[in-house]
Coordinates of C-alpha atoms and ligand atoms in Angstrom, one line a residue:
X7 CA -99.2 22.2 -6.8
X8 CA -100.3 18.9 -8.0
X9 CA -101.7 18.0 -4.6
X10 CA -104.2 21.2 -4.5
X11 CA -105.3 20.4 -7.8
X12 CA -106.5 16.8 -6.8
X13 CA -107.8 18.5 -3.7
X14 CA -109.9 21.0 -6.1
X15 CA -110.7 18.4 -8.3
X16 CA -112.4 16.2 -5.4
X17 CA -114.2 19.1 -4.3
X18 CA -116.0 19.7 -7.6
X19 CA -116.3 16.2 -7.5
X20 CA -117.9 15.8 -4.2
X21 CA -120.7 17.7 -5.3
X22 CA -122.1 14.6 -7.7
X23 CA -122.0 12.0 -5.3
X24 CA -125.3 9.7 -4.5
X25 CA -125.9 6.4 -2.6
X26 CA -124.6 3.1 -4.4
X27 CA -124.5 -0.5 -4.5
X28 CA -120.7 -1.5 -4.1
X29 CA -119.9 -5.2 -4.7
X30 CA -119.0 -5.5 -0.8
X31 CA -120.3 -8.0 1.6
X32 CA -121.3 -7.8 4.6
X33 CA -123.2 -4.8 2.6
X34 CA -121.8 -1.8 4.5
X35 CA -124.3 0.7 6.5
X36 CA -124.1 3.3 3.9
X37 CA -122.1 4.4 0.6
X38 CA -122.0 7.2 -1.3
X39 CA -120.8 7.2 -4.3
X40 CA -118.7 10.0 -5.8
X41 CA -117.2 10.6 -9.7
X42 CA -113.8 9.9 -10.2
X43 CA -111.7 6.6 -8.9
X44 CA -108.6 5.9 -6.5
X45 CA -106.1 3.7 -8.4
X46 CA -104.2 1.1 -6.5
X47 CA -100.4 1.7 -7.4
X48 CA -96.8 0.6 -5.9
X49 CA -96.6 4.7 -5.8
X50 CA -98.5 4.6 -2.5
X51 CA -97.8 6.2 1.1
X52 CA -99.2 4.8 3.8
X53 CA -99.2 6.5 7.4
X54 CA -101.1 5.0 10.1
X55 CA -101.4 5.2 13.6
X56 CA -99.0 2.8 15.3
X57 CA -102.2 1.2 17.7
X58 CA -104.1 0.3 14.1
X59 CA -101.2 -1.4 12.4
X60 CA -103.3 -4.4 11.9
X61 CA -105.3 -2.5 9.0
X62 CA -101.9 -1.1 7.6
X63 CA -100.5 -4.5 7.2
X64 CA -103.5 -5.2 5.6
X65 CA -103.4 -2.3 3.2
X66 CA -99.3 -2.9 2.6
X67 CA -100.3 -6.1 1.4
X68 CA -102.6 -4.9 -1.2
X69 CA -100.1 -2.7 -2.2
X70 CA -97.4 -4.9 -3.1
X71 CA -99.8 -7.1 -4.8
X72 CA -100.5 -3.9 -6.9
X73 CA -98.3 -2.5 -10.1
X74 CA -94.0 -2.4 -9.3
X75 CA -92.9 1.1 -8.2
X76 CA -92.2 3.7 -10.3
X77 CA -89.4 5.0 -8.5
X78 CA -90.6 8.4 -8.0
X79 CA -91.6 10.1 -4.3
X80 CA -95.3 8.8 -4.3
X81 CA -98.1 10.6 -5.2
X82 CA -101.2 9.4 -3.6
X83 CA -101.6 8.3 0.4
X84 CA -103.5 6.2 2.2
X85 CA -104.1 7.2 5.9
X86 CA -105.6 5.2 8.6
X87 CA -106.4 7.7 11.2
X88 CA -107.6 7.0 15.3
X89 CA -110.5 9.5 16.2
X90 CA -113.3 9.7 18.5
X91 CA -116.4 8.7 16.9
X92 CA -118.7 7.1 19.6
X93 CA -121.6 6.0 17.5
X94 CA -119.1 3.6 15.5
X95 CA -117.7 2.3 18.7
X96 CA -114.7 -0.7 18.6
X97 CA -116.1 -2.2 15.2
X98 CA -117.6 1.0 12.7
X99 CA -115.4 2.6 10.2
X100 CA -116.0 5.6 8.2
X101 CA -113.7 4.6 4.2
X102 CA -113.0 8.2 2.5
X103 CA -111.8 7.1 -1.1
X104 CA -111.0 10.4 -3.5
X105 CA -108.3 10.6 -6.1
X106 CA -105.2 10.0 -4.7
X107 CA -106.3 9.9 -1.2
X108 CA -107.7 7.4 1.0
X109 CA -108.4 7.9 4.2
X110 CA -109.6 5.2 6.9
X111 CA -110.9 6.5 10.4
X112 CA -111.7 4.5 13.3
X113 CA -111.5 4.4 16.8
X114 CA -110.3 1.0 17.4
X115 CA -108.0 -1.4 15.7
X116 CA -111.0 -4.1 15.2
X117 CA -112.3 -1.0 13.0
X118 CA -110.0 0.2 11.1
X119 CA -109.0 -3.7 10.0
X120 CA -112.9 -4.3 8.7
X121 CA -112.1 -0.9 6.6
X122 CA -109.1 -2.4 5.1
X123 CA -110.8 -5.7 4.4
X124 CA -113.9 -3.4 2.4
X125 CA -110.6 -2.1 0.6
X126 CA -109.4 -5.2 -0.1
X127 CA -112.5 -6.4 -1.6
X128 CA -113.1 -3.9 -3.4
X129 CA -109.2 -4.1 -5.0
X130 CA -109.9 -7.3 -6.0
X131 CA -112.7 -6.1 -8.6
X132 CA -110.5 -3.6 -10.3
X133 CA -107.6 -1.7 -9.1
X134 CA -109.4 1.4 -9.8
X135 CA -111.9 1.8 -7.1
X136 CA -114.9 4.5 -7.2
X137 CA -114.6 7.5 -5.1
X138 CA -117.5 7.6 -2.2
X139 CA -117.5 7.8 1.3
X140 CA -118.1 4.1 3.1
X141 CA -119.7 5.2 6.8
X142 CA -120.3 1.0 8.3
X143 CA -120.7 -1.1 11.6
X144 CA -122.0 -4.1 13.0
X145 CA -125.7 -4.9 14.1
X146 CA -124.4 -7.7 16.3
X147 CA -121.4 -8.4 18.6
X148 CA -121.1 -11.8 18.5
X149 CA -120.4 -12.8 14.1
X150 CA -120.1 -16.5 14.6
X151 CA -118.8 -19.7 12.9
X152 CA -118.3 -23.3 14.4
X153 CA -116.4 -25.4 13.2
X154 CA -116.4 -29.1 14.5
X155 CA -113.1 -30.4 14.9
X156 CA -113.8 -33.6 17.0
X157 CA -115.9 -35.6 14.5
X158 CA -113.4 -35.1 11.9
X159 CA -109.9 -33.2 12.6
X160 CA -108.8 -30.3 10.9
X161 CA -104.5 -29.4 10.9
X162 CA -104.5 -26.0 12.3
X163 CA -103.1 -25.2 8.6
X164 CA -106.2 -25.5 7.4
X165 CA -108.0 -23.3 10.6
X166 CA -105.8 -20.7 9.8
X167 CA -107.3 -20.8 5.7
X168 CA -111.5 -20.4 7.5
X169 CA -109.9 -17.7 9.7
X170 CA -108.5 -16.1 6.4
X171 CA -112.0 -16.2 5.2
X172 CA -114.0 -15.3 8.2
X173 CA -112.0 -12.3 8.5
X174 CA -112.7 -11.0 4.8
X175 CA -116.3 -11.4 5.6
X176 CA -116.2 -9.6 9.2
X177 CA -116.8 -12.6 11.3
X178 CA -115.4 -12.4 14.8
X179 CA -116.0 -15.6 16.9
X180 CA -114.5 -18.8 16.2
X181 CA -116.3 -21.2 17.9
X182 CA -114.1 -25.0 17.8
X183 CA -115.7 -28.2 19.3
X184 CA -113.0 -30.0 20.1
X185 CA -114.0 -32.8 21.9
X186 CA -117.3 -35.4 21.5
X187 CA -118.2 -39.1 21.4
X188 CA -115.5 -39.7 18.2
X189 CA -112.6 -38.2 19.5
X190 CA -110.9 -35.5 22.0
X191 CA -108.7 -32.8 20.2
X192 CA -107.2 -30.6 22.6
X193 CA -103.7 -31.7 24.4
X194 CA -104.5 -31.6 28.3
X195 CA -101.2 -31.2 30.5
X196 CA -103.2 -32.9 33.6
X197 CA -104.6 -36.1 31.4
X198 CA -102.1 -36.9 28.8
X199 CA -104.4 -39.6 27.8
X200 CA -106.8 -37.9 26.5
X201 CA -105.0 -37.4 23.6
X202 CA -103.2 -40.4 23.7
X203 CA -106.4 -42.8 23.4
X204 CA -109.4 -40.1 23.0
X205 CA -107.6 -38.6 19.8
X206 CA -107.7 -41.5 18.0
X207 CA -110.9 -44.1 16.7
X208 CA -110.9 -47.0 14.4
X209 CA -113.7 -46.5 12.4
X210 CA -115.5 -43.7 11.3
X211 CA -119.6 -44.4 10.6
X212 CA -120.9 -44.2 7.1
X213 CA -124.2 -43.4 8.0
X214 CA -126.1 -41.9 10.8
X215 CA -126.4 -43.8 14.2
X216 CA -124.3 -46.8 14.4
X217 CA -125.7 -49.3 11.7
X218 CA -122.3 -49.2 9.6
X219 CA -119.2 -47.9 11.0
X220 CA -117.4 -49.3 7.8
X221 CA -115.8 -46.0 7.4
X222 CA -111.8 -44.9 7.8
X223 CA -109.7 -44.8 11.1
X224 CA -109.5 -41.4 11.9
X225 CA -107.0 -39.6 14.6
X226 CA -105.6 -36.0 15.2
X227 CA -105.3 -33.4 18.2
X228 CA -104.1 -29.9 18.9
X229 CA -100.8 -29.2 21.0
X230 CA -101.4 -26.6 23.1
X231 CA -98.4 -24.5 20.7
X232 CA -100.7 -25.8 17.7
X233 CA -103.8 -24.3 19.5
X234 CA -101.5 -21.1 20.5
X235 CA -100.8 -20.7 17.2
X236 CA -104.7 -20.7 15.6
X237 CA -106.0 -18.5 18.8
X238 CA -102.9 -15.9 18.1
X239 CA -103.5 -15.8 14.2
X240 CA -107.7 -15.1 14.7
X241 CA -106.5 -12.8 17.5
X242 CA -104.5 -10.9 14.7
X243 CA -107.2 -10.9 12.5
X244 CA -109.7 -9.8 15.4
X245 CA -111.5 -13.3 15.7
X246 CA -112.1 -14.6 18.9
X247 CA -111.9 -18.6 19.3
X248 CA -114.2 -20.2 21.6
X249 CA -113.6 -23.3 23.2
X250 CA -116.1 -26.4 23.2
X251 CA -115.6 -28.7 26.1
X252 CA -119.0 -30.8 25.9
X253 CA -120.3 -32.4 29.3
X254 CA -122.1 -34.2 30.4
X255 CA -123.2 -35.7 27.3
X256 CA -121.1 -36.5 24.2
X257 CA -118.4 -37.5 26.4
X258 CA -117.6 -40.8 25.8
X259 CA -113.9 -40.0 24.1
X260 CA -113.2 -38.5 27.4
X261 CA -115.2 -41.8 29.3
X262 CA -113.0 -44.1 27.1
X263 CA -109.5 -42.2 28.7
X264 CA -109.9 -41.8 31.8
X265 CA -111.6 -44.4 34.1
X266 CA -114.1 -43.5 36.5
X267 CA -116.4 -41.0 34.5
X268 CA -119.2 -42.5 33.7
X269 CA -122.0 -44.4 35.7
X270 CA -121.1 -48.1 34.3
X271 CA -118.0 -49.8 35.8
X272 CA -116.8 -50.7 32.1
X273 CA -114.2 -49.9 29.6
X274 CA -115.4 -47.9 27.0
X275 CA -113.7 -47.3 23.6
X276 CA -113.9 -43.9 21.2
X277 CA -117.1 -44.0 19.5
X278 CA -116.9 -45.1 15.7
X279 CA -120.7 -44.0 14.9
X280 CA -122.6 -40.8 15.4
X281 CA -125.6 -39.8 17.2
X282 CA -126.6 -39.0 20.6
X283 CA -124.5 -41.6 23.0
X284 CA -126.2 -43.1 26.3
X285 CA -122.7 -42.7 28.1
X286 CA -122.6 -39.4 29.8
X287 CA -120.7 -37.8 32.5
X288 CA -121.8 -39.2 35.8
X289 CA -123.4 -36.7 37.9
X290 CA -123.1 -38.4 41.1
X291 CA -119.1 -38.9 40.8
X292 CA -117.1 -36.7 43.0
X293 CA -114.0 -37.6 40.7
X294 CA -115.6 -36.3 37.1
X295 CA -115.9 -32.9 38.6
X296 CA -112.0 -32.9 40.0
X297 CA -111.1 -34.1 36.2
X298 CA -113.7 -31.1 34.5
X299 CA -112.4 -28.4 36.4
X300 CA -108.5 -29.8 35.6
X301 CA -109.8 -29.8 31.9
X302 CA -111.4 -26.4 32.4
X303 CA -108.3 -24.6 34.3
X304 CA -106.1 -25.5 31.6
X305 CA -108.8 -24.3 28.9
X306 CA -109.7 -20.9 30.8
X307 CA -105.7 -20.4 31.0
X308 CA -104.9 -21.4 26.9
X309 CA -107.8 -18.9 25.8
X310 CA -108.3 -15.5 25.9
X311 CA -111.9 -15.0 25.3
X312 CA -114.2 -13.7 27.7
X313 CA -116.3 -17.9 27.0
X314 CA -115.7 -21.3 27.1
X315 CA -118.6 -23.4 25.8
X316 CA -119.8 -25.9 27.9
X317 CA -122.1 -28.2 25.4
X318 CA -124.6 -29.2 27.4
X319 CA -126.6 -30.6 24.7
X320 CA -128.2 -33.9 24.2
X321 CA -127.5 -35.8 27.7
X322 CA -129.7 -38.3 27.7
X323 CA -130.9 -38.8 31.2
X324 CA -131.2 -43.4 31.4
X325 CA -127.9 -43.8 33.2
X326 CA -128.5 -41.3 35.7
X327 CA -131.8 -42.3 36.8
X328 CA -130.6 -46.0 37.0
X329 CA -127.1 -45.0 38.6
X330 CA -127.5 -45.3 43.0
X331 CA -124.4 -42.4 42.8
X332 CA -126.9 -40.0 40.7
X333 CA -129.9 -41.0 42.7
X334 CA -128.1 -40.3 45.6
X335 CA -127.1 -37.0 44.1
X336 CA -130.3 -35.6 43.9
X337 CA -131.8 -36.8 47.4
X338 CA -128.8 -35.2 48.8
X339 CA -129.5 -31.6 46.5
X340 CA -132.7 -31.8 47.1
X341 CA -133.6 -32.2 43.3
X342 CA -136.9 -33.0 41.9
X343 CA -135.4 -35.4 38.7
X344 CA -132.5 -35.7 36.5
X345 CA -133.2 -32.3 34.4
X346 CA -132.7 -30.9 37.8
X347 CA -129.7 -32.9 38.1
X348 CA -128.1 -31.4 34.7
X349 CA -129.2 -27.7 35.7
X350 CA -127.6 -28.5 39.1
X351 CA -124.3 -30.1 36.5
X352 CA -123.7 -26.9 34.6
X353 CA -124.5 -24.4 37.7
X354 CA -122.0 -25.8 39.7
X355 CA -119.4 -26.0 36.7
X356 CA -120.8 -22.7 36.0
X357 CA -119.3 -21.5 39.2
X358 CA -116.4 -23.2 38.9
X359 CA -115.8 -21.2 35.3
X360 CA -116.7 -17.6 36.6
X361 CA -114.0 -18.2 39.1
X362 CA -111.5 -18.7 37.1
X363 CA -112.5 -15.3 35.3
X364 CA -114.8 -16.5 32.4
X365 CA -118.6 -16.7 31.3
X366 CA -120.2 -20.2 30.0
X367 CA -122.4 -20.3 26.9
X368 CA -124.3 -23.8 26.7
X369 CA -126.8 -25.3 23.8
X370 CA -130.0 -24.4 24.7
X371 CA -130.8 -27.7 26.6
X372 CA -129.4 -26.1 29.8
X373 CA -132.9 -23.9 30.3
X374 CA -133.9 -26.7 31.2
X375 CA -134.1 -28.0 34.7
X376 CA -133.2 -23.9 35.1
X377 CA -130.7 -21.4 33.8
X378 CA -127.6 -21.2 35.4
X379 CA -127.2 -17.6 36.9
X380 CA -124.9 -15.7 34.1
X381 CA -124.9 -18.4 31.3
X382 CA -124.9 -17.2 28.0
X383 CA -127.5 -19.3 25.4
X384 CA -126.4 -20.6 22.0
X385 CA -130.2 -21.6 20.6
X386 CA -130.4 -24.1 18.0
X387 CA -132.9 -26.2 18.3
X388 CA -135.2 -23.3 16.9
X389 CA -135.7 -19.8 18.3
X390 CA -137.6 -20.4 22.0
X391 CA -134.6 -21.4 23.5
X392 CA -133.0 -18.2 22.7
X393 CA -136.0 -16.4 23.3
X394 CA -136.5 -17.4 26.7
X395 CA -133.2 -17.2 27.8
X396 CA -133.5 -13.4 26.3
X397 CA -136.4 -12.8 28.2
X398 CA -134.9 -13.7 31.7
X399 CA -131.9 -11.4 30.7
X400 CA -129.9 -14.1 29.3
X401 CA -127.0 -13.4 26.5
X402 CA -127.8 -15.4 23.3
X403 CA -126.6 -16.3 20.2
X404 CA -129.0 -17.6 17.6
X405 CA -127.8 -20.2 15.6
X406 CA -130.8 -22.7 14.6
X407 CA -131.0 -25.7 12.7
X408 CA -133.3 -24.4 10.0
X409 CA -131.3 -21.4 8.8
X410 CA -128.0 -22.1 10.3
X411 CA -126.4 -25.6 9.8
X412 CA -124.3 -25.6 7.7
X413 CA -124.0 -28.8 7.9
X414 CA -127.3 -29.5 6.2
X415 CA -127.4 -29.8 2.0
X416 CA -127.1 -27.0 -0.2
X417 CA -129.9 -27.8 -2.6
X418 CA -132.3 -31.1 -3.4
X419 CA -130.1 -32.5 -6.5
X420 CA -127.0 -34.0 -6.0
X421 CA -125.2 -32.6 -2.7
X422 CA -122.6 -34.8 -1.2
X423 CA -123.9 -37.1 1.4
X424 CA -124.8 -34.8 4.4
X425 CA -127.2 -34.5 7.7
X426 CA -130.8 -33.0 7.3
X427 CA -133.1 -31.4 5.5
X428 CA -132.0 -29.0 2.9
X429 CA -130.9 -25.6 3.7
X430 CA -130.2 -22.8 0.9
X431 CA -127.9 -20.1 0.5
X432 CA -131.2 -18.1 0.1
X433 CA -132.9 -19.8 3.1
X434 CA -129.6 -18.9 5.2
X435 CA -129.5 -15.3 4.1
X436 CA -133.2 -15.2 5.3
X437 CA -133.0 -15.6 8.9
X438 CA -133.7 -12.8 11.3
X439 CA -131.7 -13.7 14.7
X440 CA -134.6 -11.3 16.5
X441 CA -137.7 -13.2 16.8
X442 CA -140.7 -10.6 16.5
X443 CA -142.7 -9.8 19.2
X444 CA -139.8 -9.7 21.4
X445 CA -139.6 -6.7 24.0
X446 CA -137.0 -4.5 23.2
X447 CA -135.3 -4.6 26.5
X448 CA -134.8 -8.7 26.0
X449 CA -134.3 -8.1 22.1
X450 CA -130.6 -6.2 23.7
X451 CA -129.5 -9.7 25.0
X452 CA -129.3 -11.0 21.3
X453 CA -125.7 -10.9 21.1
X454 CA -125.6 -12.4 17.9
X455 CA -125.7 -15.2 15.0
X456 CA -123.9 -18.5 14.3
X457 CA -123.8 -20.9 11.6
X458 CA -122.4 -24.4 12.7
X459 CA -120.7 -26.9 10.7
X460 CA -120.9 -30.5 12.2
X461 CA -119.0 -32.9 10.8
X462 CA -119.7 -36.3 10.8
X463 CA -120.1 -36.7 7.0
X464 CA -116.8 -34.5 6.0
X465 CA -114.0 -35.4 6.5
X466 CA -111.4 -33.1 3.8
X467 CA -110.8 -29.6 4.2
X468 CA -112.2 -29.0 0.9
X469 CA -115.7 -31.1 1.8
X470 CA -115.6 -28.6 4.9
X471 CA -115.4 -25.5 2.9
X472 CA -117.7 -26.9 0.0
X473 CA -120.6 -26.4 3.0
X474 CA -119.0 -23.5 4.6
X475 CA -119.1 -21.0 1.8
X476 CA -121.0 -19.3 0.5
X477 CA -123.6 -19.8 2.9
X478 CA -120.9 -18.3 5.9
X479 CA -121.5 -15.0 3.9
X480 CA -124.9 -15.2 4.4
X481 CA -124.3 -15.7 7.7
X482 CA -122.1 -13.2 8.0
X483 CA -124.5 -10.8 6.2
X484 CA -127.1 -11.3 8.9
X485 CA -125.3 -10.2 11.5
X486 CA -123.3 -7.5 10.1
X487 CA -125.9 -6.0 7.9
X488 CA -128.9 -3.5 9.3
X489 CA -132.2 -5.5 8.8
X490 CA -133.2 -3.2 6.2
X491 CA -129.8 -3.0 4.6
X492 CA -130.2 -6.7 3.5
X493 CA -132.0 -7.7 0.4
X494 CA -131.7 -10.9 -1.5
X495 CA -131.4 -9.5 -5.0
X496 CA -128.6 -7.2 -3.8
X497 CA -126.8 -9.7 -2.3
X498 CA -127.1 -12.4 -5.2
X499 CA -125.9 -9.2 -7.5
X500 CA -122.6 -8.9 -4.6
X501 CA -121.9 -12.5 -4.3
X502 CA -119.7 -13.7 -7.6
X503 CA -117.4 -10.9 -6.8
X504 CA -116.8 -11.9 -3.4
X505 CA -116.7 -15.9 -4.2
X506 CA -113.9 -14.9 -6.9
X507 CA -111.8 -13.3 -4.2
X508 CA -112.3 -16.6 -2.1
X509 CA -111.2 -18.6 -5.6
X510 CA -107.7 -16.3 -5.6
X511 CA -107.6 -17.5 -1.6
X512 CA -107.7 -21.4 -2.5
X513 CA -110.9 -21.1 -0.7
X514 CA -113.7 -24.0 -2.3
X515 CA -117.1 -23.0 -2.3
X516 CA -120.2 -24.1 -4.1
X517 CA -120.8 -22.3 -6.9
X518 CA -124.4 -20.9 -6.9
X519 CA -126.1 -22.9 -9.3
X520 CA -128.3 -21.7 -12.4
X521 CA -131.7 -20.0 -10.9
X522 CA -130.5 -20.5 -7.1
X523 CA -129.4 -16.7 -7.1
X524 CA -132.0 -13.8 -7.5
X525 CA -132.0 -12.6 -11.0
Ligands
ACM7 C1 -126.4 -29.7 18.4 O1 -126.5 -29.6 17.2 N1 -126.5 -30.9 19.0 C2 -126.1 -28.6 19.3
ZN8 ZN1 -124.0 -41.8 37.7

């Protein structure tokens, strides 16, 4: 009895419904709002499919958090339901909220999980959430955050809090650069002394370049458990981690470990300074590719994802073109010069990746010299690298300097010290990963957007998140969002609600400023 009167009630209701702003972000492809609210209560029954258990742990969770039981059979329901619904493919979910009722429909796990986190964000504003029908999916596949690891380490304690984060905001790819100049972060079964000596450096610069390492020691790795344990807790929360194994440049961690990489006969040590490092892989050396495709065996075989990322950025070419093993190299390929030489590099590690079952994604410096057959493109440098790349039917993901470090400061008064220009929240939420005048057959091979967070000048978890958020929800905005979904007054309007649910997380954050947000 009392259930068809709710049901009756709904339909009466159903007829005053209209289209709404809903403190939610990523803003959701369309919501209509409806009379009447759903009230979170202990009093809840959940049934859900057994394959989209993800989402019902999600939503069991809110519910505990939510007013004791009452002790009586319940009287509302919340059902997440698997159907066939093509157009919202593995991500879209359509959110049915009515009194007493809701109901979450998708056709994948990933799905019906980004419905329970709209839930959960909108629970966290009131437990009385408005009726309306939520119908959302992604614009791009690939929802990205990097986080670098090898400048300054992060325990995997405080991975698992970004991957909390990323997940509330509907980001998907982790992207981890675990090794670089200053240190080498991932255990390696085959070199032991990686970690051993390349974890570990005495000084960390204070500045950029090398003019006053007067900084800490710094030191820290992964296990290959600990790094089990991060790729298995984003897997749960549908976030795929990429691997960063950099060559041939930024290597000199792995230079300073193992002898015979590089093109001097000399000991090197961890770098305590940043910047681009002369020291590179040497191209002509039979024994760096038998030690990179030990590394990269162990690295396809640890992680799941279809990608492992290969760098490939900022090689500076003065030891190869003075090294008789790198000259030789290229008489012997036939190669016209030492860009050739790194295109020749990454195509033959490229081969030696697909082979073991995976695709590589590279910084956009390996155009150049010419594109390995099926690498993917991360552009950052600006947007022609990723343009190109998209024009010769290349995957990319756009992630550049201007709108997406993260790493760059927050405003012109009073940052902590950081990299670069200034970069705004607003300036973040600006950027439009599809550069116009782009055909629409290359625009497809846009897979997505990244912002990256480098870390030379942060060194504490809360440093790191300070520059993370909120500009990560800008991020992940853009490449959640439709283009003509997104509008910076709607957004300024959605963020405190959002940034107080990351304050209930232990999540830091810069705190918008007065006049930074649209009024
Ligand atoms: C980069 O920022 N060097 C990819
Ligand atoms: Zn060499």
């Amino acid at each position: 009895m009392r259930k068809t009167m709710l049901l009756l009630w709904c339909a009466m209701l159903a007829a005053s419904c209209a289209h709404a702003e809903i403190s939610v972000v990523p803003r959701p492809a369309s919501v209509q709002t409806c009379k009447g609210e759903f009230v979170f209560s202990g009093d809840t029954a959940v049934q859900a499919d057994p394959a989209l258990d993800a989402a019902a742990r999600v939503v069991a969770q809110l519910l505990e958090s939510s007013a004791a039981r009452s002790g009586v059979d319940p009287i509302q329901s919340i059902s997440i339901e698997r159907v066939k619904a093509p157009d919202l493919g593995a991500e879209g979910y359509i959110l049915d909220i009515s009194p007493g009722k809701v109901r979450i429909r998708a056709q994948e796990a990933a799905g019906a999980f980004y419905a329970a986190q709209t839930l959960r964000q909108l629970a966290a504003q009131s437990r009385a959430i408005p009726c309306g029908t939520i119908r959302d999916m992604p614009r791009f596949k690939w929802r990205g955050l990097m986080i670098d690891v090898a400048r300054h380490f992060q325990p995997k304690e405080e991975i698992f809090k970004i991957i909390d984060a990323m997940a509330l905001f509907k980001l998907n790819v982790l992207h981890m650069h675990l090794v670089d100049d200053q240190g080498w972060r991932l255990e390696i079964v085959a070199f032991p002394q990686l970690t051993q000596i390349g974890s570990k450096r005495e000084a960390s610069g204070k500045f950029d370049l090398c003019m006053s390492p007067a900084g800490d020691a710094h030191q820290g790795y992964y296990t290959r458990d600990d790094m089990r344990a991060i790729i298995s807790y984003a897997a749960e929360r549908f976030i795929t981690v990429v691997p960063e194994i950099e060559l041939p440049g930024h290597a000199t961690a792995a230079i300073a470990s193992v002898k015979g990489l590089s093109c001097l006969n000399k000991r090197f040590k961890v770098s305590n300074c940043w910047g681009v490092h002369q020291d590179i892989f040497c191209a002509g050396e039979d024994k760096v590719f038998e030690f990179l495709e030990k590394v990269l065996s162990e690295v396809a075989e640890l992680f799941p994802g279809p990608y492992i990322h290969i760098g490939g950025d900022e090689a500076p070419k003065d030891r190869w073109k003075a090294c008789p093993k790198c000259q030789k190299r290229i008489k012997d390929q036939g190669l016209k010069d030492e860009h050739e030489l790194q295109s020749w590099f990454i195509s033959r590690i490229e081969k030696y990746v697909n082979a073991l079952g995976k695709q590589i994604i590279g910084w956009d410096e390996i155009l150049e010299g010419g594109l390995p057959p099926r690498a993917a493109v991360m552009s950052w440098r600006g947007m022609q690298g990723g343009t190109d790349a998209a024009m010769q039917g290349h995957a990319v993901v756009m992630s550049p300097t201007s709108h997406c470090y993260l790493d760059y400061r927050q405003s012109a008064q009073s940052e902590p010290n950081a990299i670069g220009p200034v970069t705004t929240l607003e300036k973040t939420y600006s950027f439009e990963p599809v550069p116009e005048g782009l055909t629409a057959e290359a625009a497809k091979h846009i897979m997505g957007v990244q912002g990256n967070l480098w870390t030379e000048h942060i060194a504490t978890p809360e440093h790191l998140q300070y520059m993370a958020f909120p500009r990560a929800l800008a991020i992940a905005e853009v490449a959640w969002s439709s283009k003509t979904a997104r509008d910076w007054a709607g957004f300024s309007r959605r963020l405190p609600a959002a940034l107080a649910l990351l304050k209930t997380m232990g999540v830091n954050y810069r705190e918008p400023r007065e006049g930074e947000l649209a009024k």
